[in-house]
PDB file of C-alpha atoms in Angstrom:
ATOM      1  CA  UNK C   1       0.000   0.000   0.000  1.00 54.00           C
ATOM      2  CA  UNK C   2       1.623   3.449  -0.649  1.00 71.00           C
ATOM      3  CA  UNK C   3       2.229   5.415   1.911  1.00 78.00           C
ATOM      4  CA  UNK C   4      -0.105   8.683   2.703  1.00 89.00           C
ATOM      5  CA  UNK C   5       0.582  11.645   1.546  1.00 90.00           C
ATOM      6  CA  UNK C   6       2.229  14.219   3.549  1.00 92.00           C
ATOM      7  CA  UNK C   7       1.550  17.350   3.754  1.00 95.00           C
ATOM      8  CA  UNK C   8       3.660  20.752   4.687  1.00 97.00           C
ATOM      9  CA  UNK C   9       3.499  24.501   4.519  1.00 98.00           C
ATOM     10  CA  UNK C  10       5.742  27.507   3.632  1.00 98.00           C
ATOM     11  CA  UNK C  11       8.900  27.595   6.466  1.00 98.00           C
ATOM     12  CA  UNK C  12       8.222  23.742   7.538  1.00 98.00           C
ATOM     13  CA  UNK C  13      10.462  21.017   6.733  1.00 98.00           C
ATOM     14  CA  UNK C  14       8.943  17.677   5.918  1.00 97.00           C
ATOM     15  CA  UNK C  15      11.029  14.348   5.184  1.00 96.00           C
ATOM     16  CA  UNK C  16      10.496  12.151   2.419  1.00 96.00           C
ATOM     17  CA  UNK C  17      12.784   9.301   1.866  1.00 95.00           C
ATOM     18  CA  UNK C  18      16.562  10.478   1.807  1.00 97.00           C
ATOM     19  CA  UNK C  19      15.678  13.879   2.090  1.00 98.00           C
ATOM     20  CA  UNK C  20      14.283  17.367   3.939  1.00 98.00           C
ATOM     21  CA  UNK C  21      12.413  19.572   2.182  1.00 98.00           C
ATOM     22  CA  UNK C  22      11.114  23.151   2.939  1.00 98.00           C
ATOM     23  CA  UNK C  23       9.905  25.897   1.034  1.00 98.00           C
ATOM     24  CA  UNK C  24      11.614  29.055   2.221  1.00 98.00           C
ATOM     25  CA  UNK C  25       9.407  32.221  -0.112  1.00 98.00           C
ATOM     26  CA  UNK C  26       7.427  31.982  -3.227  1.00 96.00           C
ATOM     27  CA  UNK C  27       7.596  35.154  -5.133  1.00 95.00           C
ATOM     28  CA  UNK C  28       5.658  36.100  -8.052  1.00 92.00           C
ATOM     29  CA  UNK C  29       7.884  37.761 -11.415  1.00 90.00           C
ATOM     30  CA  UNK C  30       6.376  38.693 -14.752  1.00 87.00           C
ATOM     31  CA  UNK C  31       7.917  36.313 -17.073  1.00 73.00           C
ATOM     32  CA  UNK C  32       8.050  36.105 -21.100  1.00 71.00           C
ATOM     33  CA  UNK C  33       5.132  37.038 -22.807  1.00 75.00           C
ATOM     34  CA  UNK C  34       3.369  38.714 -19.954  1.00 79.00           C
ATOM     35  CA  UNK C  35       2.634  35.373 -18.335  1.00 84.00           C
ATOM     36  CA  UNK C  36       3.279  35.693 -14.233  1.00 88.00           C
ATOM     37  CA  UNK C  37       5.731  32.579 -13.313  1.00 91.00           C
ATOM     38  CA  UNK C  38       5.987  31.433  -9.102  1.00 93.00           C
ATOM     39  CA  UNK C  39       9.669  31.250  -7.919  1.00 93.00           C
ATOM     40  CA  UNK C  40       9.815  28.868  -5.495  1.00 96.00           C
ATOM     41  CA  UNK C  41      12.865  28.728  -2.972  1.00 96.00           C
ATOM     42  CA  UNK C  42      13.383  25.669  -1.485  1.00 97.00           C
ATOM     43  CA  UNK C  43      16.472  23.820   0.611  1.00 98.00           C
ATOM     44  CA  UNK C  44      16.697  19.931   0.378  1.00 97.00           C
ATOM     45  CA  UNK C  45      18.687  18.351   2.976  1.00 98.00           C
ATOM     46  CA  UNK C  46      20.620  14.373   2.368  1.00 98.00           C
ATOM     47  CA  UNK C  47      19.744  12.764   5.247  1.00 98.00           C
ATOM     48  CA  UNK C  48      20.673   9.646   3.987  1.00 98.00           C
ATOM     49  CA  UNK C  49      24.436   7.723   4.510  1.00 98.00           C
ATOM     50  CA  UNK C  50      25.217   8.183   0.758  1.00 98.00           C
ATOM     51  CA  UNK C  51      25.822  11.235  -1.554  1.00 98.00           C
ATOM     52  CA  UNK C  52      22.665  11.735  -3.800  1.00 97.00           C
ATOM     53  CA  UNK C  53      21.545  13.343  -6.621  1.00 96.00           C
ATOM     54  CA  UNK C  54      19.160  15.783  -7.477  1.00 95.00           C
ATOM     55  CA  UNK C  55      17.290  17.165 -10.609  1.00 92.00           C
ATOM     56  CA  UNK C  56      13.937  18.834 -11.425  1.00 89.00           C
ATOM     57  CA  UNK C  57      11.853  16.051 -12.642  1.00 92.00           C
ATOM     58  CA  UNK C  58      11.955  14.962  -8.714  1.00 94.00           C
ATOM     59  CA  UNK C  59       9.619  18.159  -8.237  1.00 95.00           C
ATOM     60  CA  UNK C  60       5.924  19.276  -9.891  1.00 95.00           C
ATOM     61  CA  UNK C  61       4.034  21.675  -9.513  1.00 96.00           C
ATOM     62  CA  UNK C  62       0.080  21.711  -9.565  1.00 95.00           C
ATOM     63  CA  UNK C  63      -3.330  23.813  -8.627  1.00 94.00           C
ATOM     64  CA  UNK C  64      -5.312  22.517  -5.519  1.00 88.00           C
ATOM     65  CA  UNK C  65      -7.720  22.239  -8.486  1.00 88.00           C
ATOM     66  CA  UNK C  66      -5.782  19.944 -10.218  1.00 88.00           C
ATOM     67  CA  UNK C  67      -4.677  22.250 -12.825  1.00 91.00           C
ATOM     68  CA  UNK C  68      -1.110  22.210 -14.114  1.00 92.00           C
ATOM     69  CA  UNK C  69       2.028  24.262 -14.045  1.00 93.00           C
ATOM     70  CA  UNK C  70       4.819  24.581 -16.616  1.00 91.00           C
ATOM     71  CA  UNK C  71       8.387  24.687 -16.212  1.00 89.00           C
ATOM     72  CA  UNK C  72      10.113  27.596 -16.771  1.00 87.00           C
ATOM     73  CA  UNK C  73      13.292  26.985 -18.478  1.00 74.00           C
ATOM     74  CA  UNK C  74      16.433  28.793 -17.334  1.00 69.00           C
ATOM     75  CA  UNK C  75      19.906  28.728 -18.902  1.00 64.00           C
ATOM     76  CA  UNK C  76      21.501  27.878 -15.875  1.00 66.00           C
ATOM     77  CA  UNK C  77      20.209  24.327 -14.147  1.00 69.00           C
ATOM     78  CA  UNK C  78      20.830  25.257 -10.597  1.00 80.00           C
ATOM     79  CA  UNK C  79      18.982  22.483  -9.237  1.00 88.00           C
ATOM     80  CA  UNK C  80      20.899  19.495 -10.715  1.00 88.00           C
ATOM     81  CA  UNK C  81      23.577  18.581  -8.268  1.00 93.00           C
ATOM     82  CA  UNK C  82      25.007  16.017  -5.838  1.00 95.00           C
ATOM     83  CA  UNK C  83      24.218  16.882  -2.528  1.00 97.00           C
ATOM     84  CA  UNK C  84      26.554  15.087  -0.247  1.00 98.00           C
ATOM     85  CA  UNK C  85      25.290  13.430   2.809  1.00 97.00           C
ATOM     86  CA  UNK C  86      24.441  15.534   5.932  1.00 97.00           C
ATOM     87  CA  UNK C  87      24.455  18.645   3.392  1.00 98.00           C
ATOM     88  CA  UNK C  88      21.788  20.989   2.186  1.00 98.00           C
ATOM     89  CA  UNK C  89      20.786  22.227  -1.325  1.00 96.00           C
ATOM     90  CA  UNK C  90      19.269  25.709  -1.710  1.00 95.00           C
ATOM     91  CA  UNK C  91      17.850  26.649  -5.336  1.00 94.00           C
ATOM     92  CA  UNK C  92      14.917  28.071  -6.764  1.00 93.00           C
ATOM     93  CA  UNK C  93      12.338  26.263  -8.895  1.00 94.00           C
ATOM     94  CA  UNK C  94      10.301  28.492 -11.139  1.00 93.00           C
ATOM     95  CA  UNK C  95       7.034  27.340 -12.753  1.00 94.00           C
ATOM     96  CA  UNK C  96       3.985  29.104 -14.646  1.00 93.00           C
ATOM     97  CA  UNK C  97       0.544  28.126 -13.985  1.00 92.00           C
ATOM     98  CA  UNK C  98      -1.839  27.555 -15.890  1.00 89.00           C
ATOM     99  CA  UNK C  99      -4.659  29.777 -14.341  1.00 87.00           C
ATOM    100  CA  UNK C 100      -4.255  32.544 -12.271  1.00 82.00           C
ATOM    101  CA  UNK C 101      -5.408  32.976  -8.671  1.00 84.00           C
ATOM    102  CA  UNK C 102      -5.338  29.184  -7.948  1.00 90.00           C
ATOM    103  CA  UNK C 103      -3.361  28.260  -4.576  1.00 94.00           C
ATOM    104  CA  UNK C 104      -0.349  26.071  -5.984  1.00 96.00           C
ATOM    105  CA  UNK C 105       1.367  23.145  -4.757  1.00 97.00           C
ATOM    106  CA  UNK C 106       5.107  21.404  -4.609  1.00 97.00           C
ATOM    107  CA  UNK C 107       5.166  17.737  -5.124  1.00 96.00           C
ATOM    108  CA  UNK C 108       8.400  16.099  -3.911  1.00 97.00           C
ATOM    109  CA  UNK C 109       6.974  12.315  -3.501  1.00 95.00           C
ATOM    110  CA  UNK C 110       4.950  11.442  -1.292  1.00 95.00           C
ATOM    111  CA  UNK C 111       5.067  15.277   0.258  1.00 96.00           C
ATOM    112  CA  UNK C 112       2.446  17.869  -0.938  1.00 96.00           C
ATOM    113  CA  UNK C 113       3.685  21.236   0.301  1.00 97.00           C
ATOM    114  CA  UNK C 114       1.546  24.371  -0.009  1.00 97.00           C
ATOM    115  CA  UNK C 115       2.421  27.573  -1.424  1.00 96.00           C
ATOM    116  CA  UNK C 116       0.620  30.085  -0.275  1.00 88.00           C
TER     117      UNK C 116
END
């Protein structure tokens, strides 16, 4: 049976599997086009025995109302790293949702942190 689902709010850290996760700020930024994207800042910590890796497929993004987010690309990947054991990660993630005005949010496993 899967576990339950977890869930976690802005400032909180929550552990899934190897890791800590908490959302530090969201901010909002006008992005291309005129479209609003979220920043989200969040800090991992490896609380495993082993150095791991992290990238941002391990994260998404979605509306309380199911809708959907897209990733906004940047040029430079600062999410993709190895975080050694005992260490923390800090990075932003920055999506764009699909409608407006809907409370967002993070997915990291079985952990369903809100963003607002």
């Amino acid at each position: 049976k899967d576990k339950e689902i977890r869930y976690g709010k802005i400032g909180e850290w929550v552990a899934e599997g190897n890791f800590k996760i908490k959302v530090n700020s969201v901010k909002k930024e006008s992005g291309t086009m005129g479209k609003e994207k979220d920043i989200i800042n969040i800090t991992l910590e490896n609380i495993s025995n082993e150095d791991m890796r992290i990238d941002d497929d391990m994260f998404n993004v979605v509306g309380e109302n199911g809708s959907k987010t897209k990733k906004a690309l940047s040029f430079d990947d600062k999410i993709t790293q190895i975080v050694n054991r005992g260490r923390k990660a800090t990075f932003d993630y920055a999506v764009y949702p699909e409608e407006e005005g809907v409370n967002l949010e993070l997915e990291f496993g079985r952990v369903a942190i809100s963003l607002n």
